């Protein structure tokens, strides 16, 4: 399990003003980067319980960062807290769906839980589209769109000022092409953000959770799921949530039996 440090430090330094204006009662007065260093040290020394406590203190201060979530997932994994490890690997992937480290460690964690739920089959074109969409972070798609747009503008400037007919044509068609590419990259980033923001997922933390046909204890028992399982939250009523699992089965469960990703 690899520890990520540089990305977190860049993140902390970029939002120092947040930590300066935030105080959480009962927590250490150490700065997030100091806590992160202590957590990394504890992890490297094999004290995984101390490591995840230090990482969790940073999370409790309101920080959200891929490297932080990834390292916290690693510490939970090493401590045998597999459902929590899955939760934080999923949180890391929500921030960066293309993180190969988080993808690999999540697969390892999922091998250790009870439920091995086969997802519904998807068309190859749908799989291809999702793989392409999540091959980069939404912000990366945005930067690519800006770069393509900038180059397209340069091509159009070249078209305007060029005296040579061939250069004018090259500038015009290259500009049009790059403009279209820029729009496409923007669409990719926007689609990815919409996909992540509009679908709610959660991880089950109950050792054994009965899924019922209705949002009350007298509802018919449909099937069981176990801790570590990932579910999609479709609806909510009082202290019940309607969920679906990857094979398409749906039902109602108690809200306090799971934690949102």
PDB file of C-alpha atoms in Angstrom:
ATOM      1  CA  UNK A   1       0.000   0.000   0.000  1.00  0.00           C
ATOM      2  CA  UNK A   2       1.784   3.133  -1.193  1.00  0.00           C
ATOM      3  CA  UNK A   3       1.639   6.323   0.869  1.00  0.00           C
ATOM      4  CA  UNK A   4       0.958   9.553  -1.004  1.00  0.00           C
ATOM      5  CA  UNK A   5       2.557  12.667   0.431  1.00  0.00           C
ATOM      6  CA  UNK A   6       3.331  15.278  -2.217  1.00  0.00           C
ATOM      7  CA  UNK A   7      -0.242  15.697  -3.453  1.00  0.00           C
ATOM      8  CA  UNK A   8      -1.510  16.208   0.064  1.00  0.00           C
ATOM      9  CA  UNK A   9       1.125  18.803   0.937  1.00  0.00           C
ATOM     10  CA  UNK A  10       0.345  20.765  -2.214  1.00  0.00           C
ATOM     11  CA  UNK A  11      -3.330  20.623  -1.240  1.00  0.00           C
ATOM     12  CA  UNK A  12      -2.695  21.807   2.316  1.00  0.00           C
ATOM     13  CA  UNK A  13      -0.444  24.673   1.285  1.00  0.00           C
ATOM     14  CA  UNK A  14      -3.019  25.843  -1.244  1.00  0.00           C
ATOM     15  CA  UNK A  15      -5.748  26.195   1.394  1.00  0.00           C
ATOM     16  CA  UNK A  16      -3.788  27.290   4.457  1.00  0.00           C
ATOM     17  CA  UNK A  17      -6.346  30.009   5.121  1.00  0.00           C
ATOM     18  CA  UNK A  18      -8.973  27.329   5.829  1.00  0.00           C
ATOM     19  CA  UNK A  19      -7.018  25.775   8.669  1.00  0.00           C
ATOM     20  CA  UNK A  20      -6.261  29.222  10.087  1.00  0.00           C
ATOM     21  CA  UNK A  21      -9.971  30.010  10.376  1.00  0.00           C
ATOM     22  CA  UNK A  22     -11.137  26.564  11.513  1.00  0.00           C
ATOM     23  CA  UNK A  23     -11.129  25.141  15.003  1.00  0.00           C
ATOM     24  CA  UNK A  24     -12.633  21.799  16.015  1.00  0.00           C
ATOM     25  CA  UNK A  25     -13.372  21.299  19.706  1.00  0.00           C
ATOM     26  CA  UNK A  26     -11.524  18.361  21.221  1.00  0.00           C
ATOM     27  CA  UNK A  27      -8.987  17.980  18.393  1.00  0.00           C
ATOM     28  CA  UNK A  28      -5.262  18.597  18.490  1.00  0.00           C
ATOM     29  CA  UNK A  29      -3.988  22.052  17.628  1.00  0.00           C
ATOM     30  CA  UNK A  30      -1.478  20.578  15.194  1.00  0.00           C
ATOM     31  CA  UNK A  31      -1.694  21.788  11.601  1.00  0.00           C
ATOM     32  CA  UNK A  32      -2.926  19.335   8.953  1.00  0.00           C
ATOM     33  CA  UNK A  33       0.494  18.958   7.330  1.00  0.00           C
ATOM     34  CA  UNK A  34       2.032  18.134  10.737  1.00  0.00           C
ATOM     35  CA  UNK A  35      -0.698  15.590  11.417  1.00  0.00           C
ATOM     36  CA  UNK A  36      -0.138  14.131   7.968  1.00  0.00           C
ATOM     37  CA  UNK A  37       3.595  13.752   8.646  1.00  0.00           C
ATOM     38  CA  UNK A  38       2.869  12.072  11.983  1.00  0.00           C
ATOM     39  CA  UNK A  39       0.356   9.726  10.361  1.00  0.00           C
ATOM     40  CA  UNK A  40       2.824   8.794   7.621  1.00  0.00           C
ATOM     41  CA  UNK A  41       5.508   8.127  10.237  1.00  0.00           C
ATOM     42  CA  UNK A  42       3.152   5.932  12.262  1.00  0.00           C
ATOM     43  CA  UNK A  43       2.188   4.043   9.105  1.00  0.00           C
ATOM     44  CA  UNK A  44       5.807   3.456   8.088  1.00  0.00           C
ATOM     45  CA  UNK A  45       6.546   2.163  11.612  1.00  0.00           C
ATOM     46  CA  UNK A  46       3.624  -0.258  11.430  1.00  0.00           C
ATOM     47  CA  UNK A  47       1.401   1.554  13.929  1.00  0.00           C
ATOM     48  CA  UNK A  48      -1.633   1.534  11.671  1.00  0.00           C
ATOM     49  CA  UNK A  49      -4.158   2.322  14.410  1.00  0.00           C
ATOM     50  CA  UNK A  50      -2.344   5.539  15.282  1.00  0.00           C
ATOM     51  CA  UNK A  51      -1.934   6.330  11.596  1.00  0.00           C
ATOM     52  CA  UNK A  52      -5.646   6.169  10.808  1.00  0.00           C
ATOM     53  CA  UNK A  53      -6.484   8.202  13.910  1.00  0.00           C
ATOM     54  CA  UNK A  54      -4.132  10.980  12.748  1.00  0.00           C
ATOM     55  CA  UNK A  55      -5.491  10.884   9.182  1.00  0.00           C
ATOM     56  CA  UNK A  56      -9.044  10.909  10.552  1.00  0.00           C
ATOM     57  CA  UNK A  57      -8.300  14.017  12.610  1.00  0.00           C
ATOM     58  CA  UNK A  58      -7.455  15.819   9.382  1.00  0.00           C
ATOM     59  CA  UNK A  59     -10.686  14.615   7.783  1.00  0.00           C
ATOM     60  CA  UNK A  60     -12.636  15.796  10.834  1.00  0.00           C
ATOM     61  CA  UNK A  61     -11.204  19.281  10.294  1.00  0.00           C
ATOM     62  CA  UNK A  62     -13.020  19.414   6.982  1.00  0.00           C
ATOM     63  CA  UNK A  63     -10.246  18.526   4.535  1.00  0.00           C
ATOM     64  CA  UNK A  64     -11.101  16.551   1.410  1.00  0.00           C
ATOM     65  CA  UNK A  65      -8.196  15.298  -0.653  1.00  0.00           C
ATOM     66  CA  UNK A  66      -7.461  12.226  -2.762  1.00  0.00           C
ATOM     67  CA  UNK A  67      -4.085  11.500  -1.118  1.00  0.00           C
ATOM     68  CA  UNK A  68      -5.554  11.884   2.375  1.00  0.00           C
ATOM     69  CA  UNK A  69      -8.456   9.530   1.633  1.00  0.00           C
ATOM     70  CA  UNK A  70      -6.134   7.040  -0.076  1.00  0.00           C
ATOM     71  CA  UNK A  71      -3.705   6.927   2.856  1.00  0.00           C
ATOM     72  CA  UNK A  72      -6.568   6.641   5.330  1.00  0.00           C
ATOM     73  CA  UNK A  73      -7.918   3.719   3.322  1.00  0.00           C
ATOM     74  CA  UNK A  74      -4.480   2.073   3.460  1.00  0.00           C
ATOM     75  CA  UNK A  75      -4.259   2.511   7.240  1.00  0.00           C
ATOM     76  CA  UNK A  76      -7.734   1.019   7.723  1.00  0.00           C
ATOM     77  CA  UNK A  77      -6.856  -1.868   5.393  1.00  0.00           C
ATOM     78  CA  UNK A  78      -3.703  -2.661   7.358  1.00  0.00           C
ATOM     79  CA  UNK A  79      -5.719  -2.471  10.599  1.00  0.00           C
ATOM     80  CA  UNK A  80      -8.234  -5.006   9.276  1.00  0.00           C
ATOM     81  CA  UNK A  81     -11.032  -2.426   9.029  1.00  0.00           C
ATOM     82  CA  UNK A  82     -12.031  -3.458   5.516  1.00  0.00           C
ATOM     83  CA  UNK A  83     -15.413  -1.646   5.239  1.00  0.00           C
ATOM     84  CA  UNK A  84     -13.745   1.618   6.278  1.00  0.00           C
ATOM     85  CA  UNK A  85     -10.895   0.981   3.848  1.00  0.00           C
ATOM     86  CA  UNK A  86     -13.443   0.503   1.045  1.00  0.00           C
ATOM     87  CA  UNK A  87     -15.260   3.695   2.051  1.00  0.00           C
ATOM     88  CA  UNK A  88     -12.154   5.852   1.829  1.00  0.00           C
ATOM     89  CA  UNK A  89     -10.834   4.251  -1.362  1.00  0.00           C
ATOM     90  CA  UNK A  90     -14.235   5.047  -2.866  1.00  0.00           C
ATOM     91  CA  UNK A  91     -13.973   8.633  -1.575  1.00  0.00           C
ATOM     92  CA  UNK A  92     -10.531   8.937  -3.178  1.00  0.00           C
ATOM     93  CA  UNK A  93     -11.919   7.634  -6.478  1.00  0.00           C
ATOM     94  CA  UNK A  94     -14.797  10.082  -6.330  1.00  0.00           C
ATOM     95  CA  UNK A  95     -12.205  12.878  -6.370  1.00  0.00           C
ATOM     96  CA  UNK A  96     -10.006  11.145  -8.940  1.00  0.00           C
ATOM     97  CA  UNK A  97     -11.726   8.279 -10.802  1.00  0.00           C
ATOM     98  CA  UNK A  98      -8.501   7.609 -12.753  1.00  0.00           C
ATOM     99  CA  UNK A  99      -6.373   6.822  -9.653  1.00  0.00           C
ATOM    100  CA  UNK A 100      -4.807   3.448 -10.453  1.00  0.00           C
ATOM    101  CA  UNK A 101      -3.544   2.988  -6.887  1.00  0.00           C
ATOM    102  CA  UNK A 102      -7.011   3.457  -5.406  1.00  0.00           C
ATOM    103  CA  UNK A 103      -8.576   1.185  -8.041  1.00  0.00           C
ATOM    104  CA  UNK A 104      -6.099  -1.621  -7.278  1.00  0.00           C
ATOM    105  CA  UNK A 105      -6.420  -1.310  -3.496  1.00  0.00           C
ATOM    106  CA  UNK A 106     -10.207  -1.192  -3.726  1.00  0.00           C
ATOM    107  CA  UNK A 107     -10.183  -4.446  -5.688  1.00  0.00           C
ATOM    108  CA  UNK A 108      -7.976  -6.043  -3.028  1.00  0.00           C
ATOM    109  CA  UNK A 109     -10.359  -4.853  -0.307  1.00  0.00           C
ATOM    110  CA  UNK A 110     -13.457  -6.107  -2.127  1.00  0.00           C
ATOM    111  CA  UNK A 111     -11.904  -9.581  -2.265  1.00  0.00           C
ATOM    112  CA  UNK A 112     -12.064  -9.682   1.541  1.00  0.00           C
ATOM    113  CA  UNK A 113     -15.795  -9.001   1.972  1.00  0.00           C
ATOM    114  CA  UNK A 114     -18.648 -11.515   1.958  1.00  0.00           C
ATOM    115  CA  UNK A 115     -20.692 -10.214  -0.951  1.00  0.00           C
ATOM    116  CA  UNK A 116     -19.316 -10.830  -4.437  1.00  0.00           C
ATOM    117  CA  UNK A 117     -22.119  -9.253  -6.460  1.00  0.00           C
ATOM    118  CA  UNK A 118     -21.903  -9.565 -10.223  1.00  0.00           C
ATOM    119  CA  UNK A 119     -23.010  -6.363 -11.968  1.00  0.00           C
ATOM    120  CA  UNK A 120     -25.562  -6.350 -14.759  1.00  0.00           C
ATOM    121  CA  UNK A 121     -23.921  -6.710 -18.184  1.00  0.00           C
ATOM    122  CA  UNK A 122     -23.300  -3.491 -20.116  1.00  0.00           C
ATOM    123  CA  UNK A 123     -23.025  -2.873 -23.829  1.00  0.00           C
ATOM    124  CA  UNK A 124     -19.430  -2.598 -25.016  1.00  0.00           C
ATOM    125  CA  UNK A 125     -20.059   0.939 -26.241  1.00  0.00           C
ATOM    126  CA  UNK A 126     -21.262   1.930 -22.734  1.00  0.00           C
ATOM    127  CA  UNK A 127     -18.148   0.393 -21.156  1.00  0.00           C
ATOM    128  CA  UNK A 128     -15.946   2.186 -23.682  1.00  0.00           C
ATOM    129  CA  UNK A 129     -17.661   5.521 -22.986  1.00  0.00           C
ATOM    130  CA  UNK A 130     -17.291   5.156 -19.203  1.00  0.00           C
ATOM    131  CA  UNK A 131     -13.636   4.140 -19.488  1.00  0.00           C
ATOM    132  CA  UNK A 132     -12.959   7.174 -21.650  1.00  0.00           C
ATOM    133  CA  UNK A 133     -14.972   9.501 -19.428  1.00  0.00           C
ATOM    134  CA  UNK A 134     -13.143   8.446 -16.264  1.00  0.00           C
ATOM    135  CA  UNK A 135      -9.671   8.136 -17.778  1.00  0.00           C
ATOM    136  CA  UNK A 136      -8.976  11.632 -16.396  1.00  0.00           C
ATOM    137  CA  UNK A 137     -10.280  13.833 -13.596  1.00  0.00           C
ATOM    138  CA  UNK A 138     -12.973  16.367 -14.487  1.00  0.00           C
ATOM    139  CA  UNK A 139     -10.509  19.190 -13.756  1.00  0.00           C
ATOM    140  CA  UNK A 140      -7.989  17.627 -16.136  1.00  0.00           C
ATOM    141  CA  UNK A 141     -10.603  17.550 -18.892  1.00  0.00           C
ATOM    142  CA  UNK A 142     -11.243  21.214 -18.147  1.00  0.00           C
ATOM    143  CA  UNK A 143      -7.560  22.141 -18.471  1.00  0.00           C
ATOM    144  CA  UNK A 144      -7.298  20.214 -21.739  1.00  0.00           C
ATOM    145  CA  UNK A 145     -10.352  22.094 -23.022  1.00  0.00           C
ATOM    146  CA  UNK A 146      -8.753  25.443 -22.139  1.00  0.00           C
ATOM    147  CA  UNK A 147      -5.470  24.494 -23.800  1.00  0.00           C
ATOM    148  CA  UNK A 148      -7.206  23.303 -26.958  1.00  0.00           C
ATOM    149  CA  UNK A 149      -9.269  26.498 -27.070  1.00  0.00           C
ATOM    150  CA  UNK A 150      -6.149  28.662 -26.668  1.00  0.00           C
ATOM    151  CA  UNK A 151      -4.359  26.887 -29.510  1.00  0.00           C
ATOM    152  CA  UNK A 152      -7.506  27.149 -31.643  1.00  0.00           C
ATOM    153  CA  UNK A 153      -7.496  30.922 -31.099  1.00  0.00           C
ATOM    154  CA  UNK A 154      -3.860  31.075 -32.190  1.00  0.00           C
ATOM    155  CA  UNK A 155      -4.776  29.142 -35.327  1.00  0.00           C
ATOM    156  CA  UNK A 156      -7.560  31.622 -36.096  1.00  0.00           C
ATOM    157  CA  UNK A 157      -5.152  34.525 -35.563  1.00  0.00           C
ATOM    158  CA  UNK A 158      -2.792  32.833 -37.992  1.00  0.00           C
ATOM    159  CA  UNK A 159      -5.651  32.507 -40.459  1.00  0.00           C
ATOM    160  CA  UNK A 160      -6.349  36.253 -40.228  1.00  0.00           C
ATOM    161  CA  UNK A 161      -2.770  37.501 -40.571  1.00  0.00           C
ATOM    162  CA  UNK A 162      -1.312  34.907 -42.943  1.00  0.00           C
ATOM    163  CA  UNK A 163      -0.648  36.017 -46.523  1.00  0.00           C
ATOM    164  CA  UNK A 164      -0.169  32.531 -47.920  1.00  0.00           C
ATOM    165  CA  UNK A 165      -3.394  30.792 -49.021  1.00  0.00           C
ATOM    166  CA  UNK A 166      -2.162  27.398 -47.859  1.00  0.00           C
ATOM    167  CA  UNK A 167      -1.318  28.771 -44.409  1.00  0.00           C
ATOM    168  CA  UNK A 168      -4.727  30.448 -44.212  1.00  0.00           C
ATOM    169  CA  UNK A 169      -6.472  27.158 -44.953  1.00  0.00           C
ATOM    170  CA  UNK A 170      -4.301  25.269 -42.476  1.00  0.00           C
ATOM    171  CA  UNK A 171      -4.952  27.861 -39.755  1.00  0.00           C
ATOM    172  CA  UNK A 172      -8.694  27.851 -40.384  1.00  0.00           C
ATOM    173  CA  UNK A 173      -9.227  24.088 -40.447  1.00  0.00           C
ATOM    174  CA  UNK A 174      -6.853  23.447 -37.537  1.00  0.00           C
ATOM    175  CA  UNK A 175      -8.658  26.138 -35.552  1.00  0.00           C
ATOM    176  CA  UNK A 176     -12.060  24.615 -36.274  1.00  0.00           C
ATOM    177  CA  UNK A 177     -10.789  21.150 -35.362  1.00  0.00           C
ATOM    178  CA  UNK A 178      -9.227  22.292 -32.079  1.00  0.00           C
ATOM    179  CA  UNK A 179     -12.318  24.315 -31.209  1.00  0.00           C
ATOM    180  CA  UNK A 180     -14.411  21.160 -31.621  1.00  0.00           C
ATOM    181  CA  UNK A 181     -11.918  19.177 -29.523  1.00  0.00           C
ATOM    182  CA  UNK A 182     -12.104  21.831 -26.812  1.00  0.00           C
ATOM    183  CA  UNK A 183     -15.898  21.557 -26.692  1.00  0.00           C
ATOM    184  CA  UNK A 184     -15.604  17.752 -26.539  1.00  0.00           C
ATOM    185  CA  UNK A 185     -13.185  17.889 -23.598  1.00  0.00           C
ATOM    186  CA  UNK A 186     -15.513  20.298 -21.805  1.00  0.00           C
ATOM    187  CA  UNK A 187     -18.415  17.886 -22.344  1.00  0.00           C
ATOM    188  CA  UNK A 188     -16.323  15.005 -20.937  1.00  0.00           C
ATOM    189  CA  UNK A 189     -15.535  16.944 -17.764  1.00  0.00           C
ATOM    190  CA  UNK A 190     -19.118  18.121 -17.327  1.00  0.00           C
ATOM    191  CA  UNK A 191     -20.540  14.637 -17.916  1.00  0.00           C
ATOM    192  CA  UNK A 192     -18.171  13.149 -15.357  1.00  0.00           C
ATOM    193  CA  UNK A 193     -19.096  15.722 -12.699  1.00  0.00           C
ATOM    194  CA  UNK A 194     -22.805  15.231 -13.348  1.00  0.00           C
ATOM    195  CA  UNK A 195     -22.420  11.463 -13.132  1.00  0.00           C
ATOM    196  CA  UNK A 196     -20.599  11.647  -9.786  1.00  0.00           C
ATOM    197  CA  UNK A 197     -22.805  14.348  -8.269  1.00  0.00           C
ATOM    198  CA  UNK A 198     -26.180  12.994  -9.358  1.00  0.00           C
ATOM    199  CA  UNK A 199     -25.702   9.433  -8.131  1.00  0.00           C
ATOM    200  CA  UNK A 200     -25.499   8.719  -4.402  1.00  0.00           C
ATOM    201  CA  UNK A 201     -23.622   5.652  -3.190  1.00  0.00           C
ATOM    202  CA  UNK A 202     -22.971   4.250   0.273  1.00  0.00           C
ATOM    203  CA  UNK A 203     -21.013   1.480   1.986  1.00  0.00           C
ATOM    204  CA  UNK A 204     -22.769  -0.989   4.298  1.00  0.00           C
ATOM    205  CA  UNK A 205     -21.410  -1.180   7.861  1.00  0.00           C
ATOM    206  CA  UNK A 206     -23.806  -3.681   9.373  1.00  0.00           C
ATOM    207  CA  UNK A 207     -22.359  -7.238   9.607  1.00  0.00           C
ATOM    208  CA  UNK A 208     -25.613  -8.529   8.109  1.00  0.00           C
ATOM    209  CA  UNK A 209     -28.289  -6.245   6.693  1.00  0.00           C
ATOM    210  CA  UNK A 210     -31.778  -7.363   5.684  1.00  0.00           C
ATOM    211  CA  UNK A 211     -33.183  -5.650   2.603  1.00  0.00           C
ATOM    212  CA  UNK A 212     -36.955  -5.336   2.761  1.00  0.00           C
ATOM    213  CA  UNK A 213     -39.732  -4.692   0.261  1.00  0.00           C
ATOM    214  CA  UNK A 214     -41.029  -1.616   2.122  1.00  0.00           C
ATOM    215  CA  UNK A 215     -39.595   1.051   4.463  1.00  0.00           C
ATOM    216  CA  UNK A 216     -40.698  -0.585   7.729  1.00  0.00           C
ATOM    217  CA  UNK A 217     -39.756  -3.628   9.793  1.00  0.00           C
ATOM    218  CA  UNK A 218     -42.839  -5.561   8.665  1.00  0.00           C
ATOM    219  CA  UNK A 219     -41.743  -5.368   5.026  1.00  0.00           C
ATOM    220  CA  UNK A 220     -41.016  -8.658   3.290  1.00  0.00           C
ATOM    221  CA  UNK A 221     -37.419  -9.834   3.611  1.00  0.00           C
ATOM    222  CA  UNK A 222     -35.951  -9.817   0.115  1.00  0.00           C
ATOM    223  CA  UNK A 223     -32.250 -10.613   0.543  1.00  0.00           C
ATOM    224  CA  UNK A 224     -29.225 -10.025   2.763  1.00  0.00           C
ATOM    225  CA  UNK A 225     -26.149  -7.885   2.183  1.00  0.00           C
ATOM    226  CA  UNK A 226     -23.100  -7.594   4.394  1.00  0.00           C
ATOM    227  CA  UNK A 227     -20.550  -5.048   5.580  1.00  0.00           C
ATOM    228  CA  UNK A 228     -18.357  -3.576   2.879  1.00  0.00           C
ATOM    229  CA  UNK A 229     -20.967  -3.878   0.135  1.00  0.00           C
ATOM    230  CA  UNK A 230     -21.435  -0.818  -2.067  1.00  0.00           C
ATOM    231  CA  UNK A 231     -25.015   0.220  -2.782  1.00  0.00           C
ATOM    232  CA  UNK A 232     -26.667   2.975  -4.758  1.00  0.00           C
ATOM    233  CA  UNK A 233     -29.107   5.122  -2.801  1.00  0.00           C
ATOM    234  CA  UNK A 234     -32.259   5.712  -4.844  1.00  0.00           C
ATOM    235  CA  UNK A 235     -34.655   7.271  -2.342  1.00  0.00           C
ATOM    236  CA  UNK A 236     -35.071   8.117   1.334  1.00  0.00           C
ATOM    237  CA  UNK A 237     -38.059   8.001   3.653  1.00  0.00           C
ATOM    238  CA  UNK A 238     -37.745   8.808   7.351  1.00  0.00           C
ATOM    239  CA  UNK A 239     -34.917   6.607   8.665  1.00  0.00           C
ATOM    240  CA  UNK A 240     -35.052   4.227   5.694  1.00  0.00           C
ATOM    241  CA  UNK A 241     -33.256   4.288   2.345  1.00  0.00           C
ATOM    242  CA  UNK A 242     -34.195   2.597  -0.890  1.00  0.00           C
ATOM    243  CA  UNK A 243     -31.085   1.002  -2.367  1.00  0.00           C
ATOM    244  CA  UNK A 244     -30.007  -1.035  -5.360  1.00  0.00           C
ATOM    245  CA  UNK A 245     -27.035  -3.355  -5.703  1.00  0.00           C
ATOM    246  CA  UNK A 246     -24.976  -3.958  -8.868  1.00  0.00           C
ATOM    247  CA  UNK A 247     -27.050  -6.959 -10.006  1.00  0.00           C
ATOM    248  CA  UNK A 248     -30.183  -4.768 -10.149  1.00  0.00           C
ATOM    249  CA  UNK A 249     -31.891  -5.999  -6.966  1.00  0.00           C
ATOM    250  CA  UNK A 250     -33.597  -3.250  -4.950  1.00  0.00           C
ATOM    251  CA  UNK A 251     -35.190  -2.773  -1.562  1.00  0.00           C
ATOM    252  CA  UNK A 252     -35.292  -0.748   1.648  1.00  0.00           C
ATOM    253  CA  UNK A 253     -32.775  -0.725   4.503  1.00  0.00           C
ATOM    254  CA  UNK A 254     -32.204   1.243   7.706  1.00  0.00           C
ATOM    255  CA  UNK A 255     -30.267   4.452   7.058  1.00  0.00           C
ATOM    256  CA  UNK A 256     -27.946   4.029  10.038  1.00  0.00           C
ATOM    257  CA  UNK A 257     -26.581   0.761   8.644  1.00  0.00           C
ATOM    258  CA  UNK A 258     -24.505   2.503   5.979  1.00  0.00           C
ATOM    259  CA  UNK A 259     -22.322   5.526   5.373  1.00  0.00           C
ATOM    260  CA  UNK A 260     -22.465   7.739   2.308  1.00  0.00           C
ATOM    261  CA  UNK A 261     -19.422   7.885   0.046  1.00  0.00           C
TER     262      UNK A 261
END
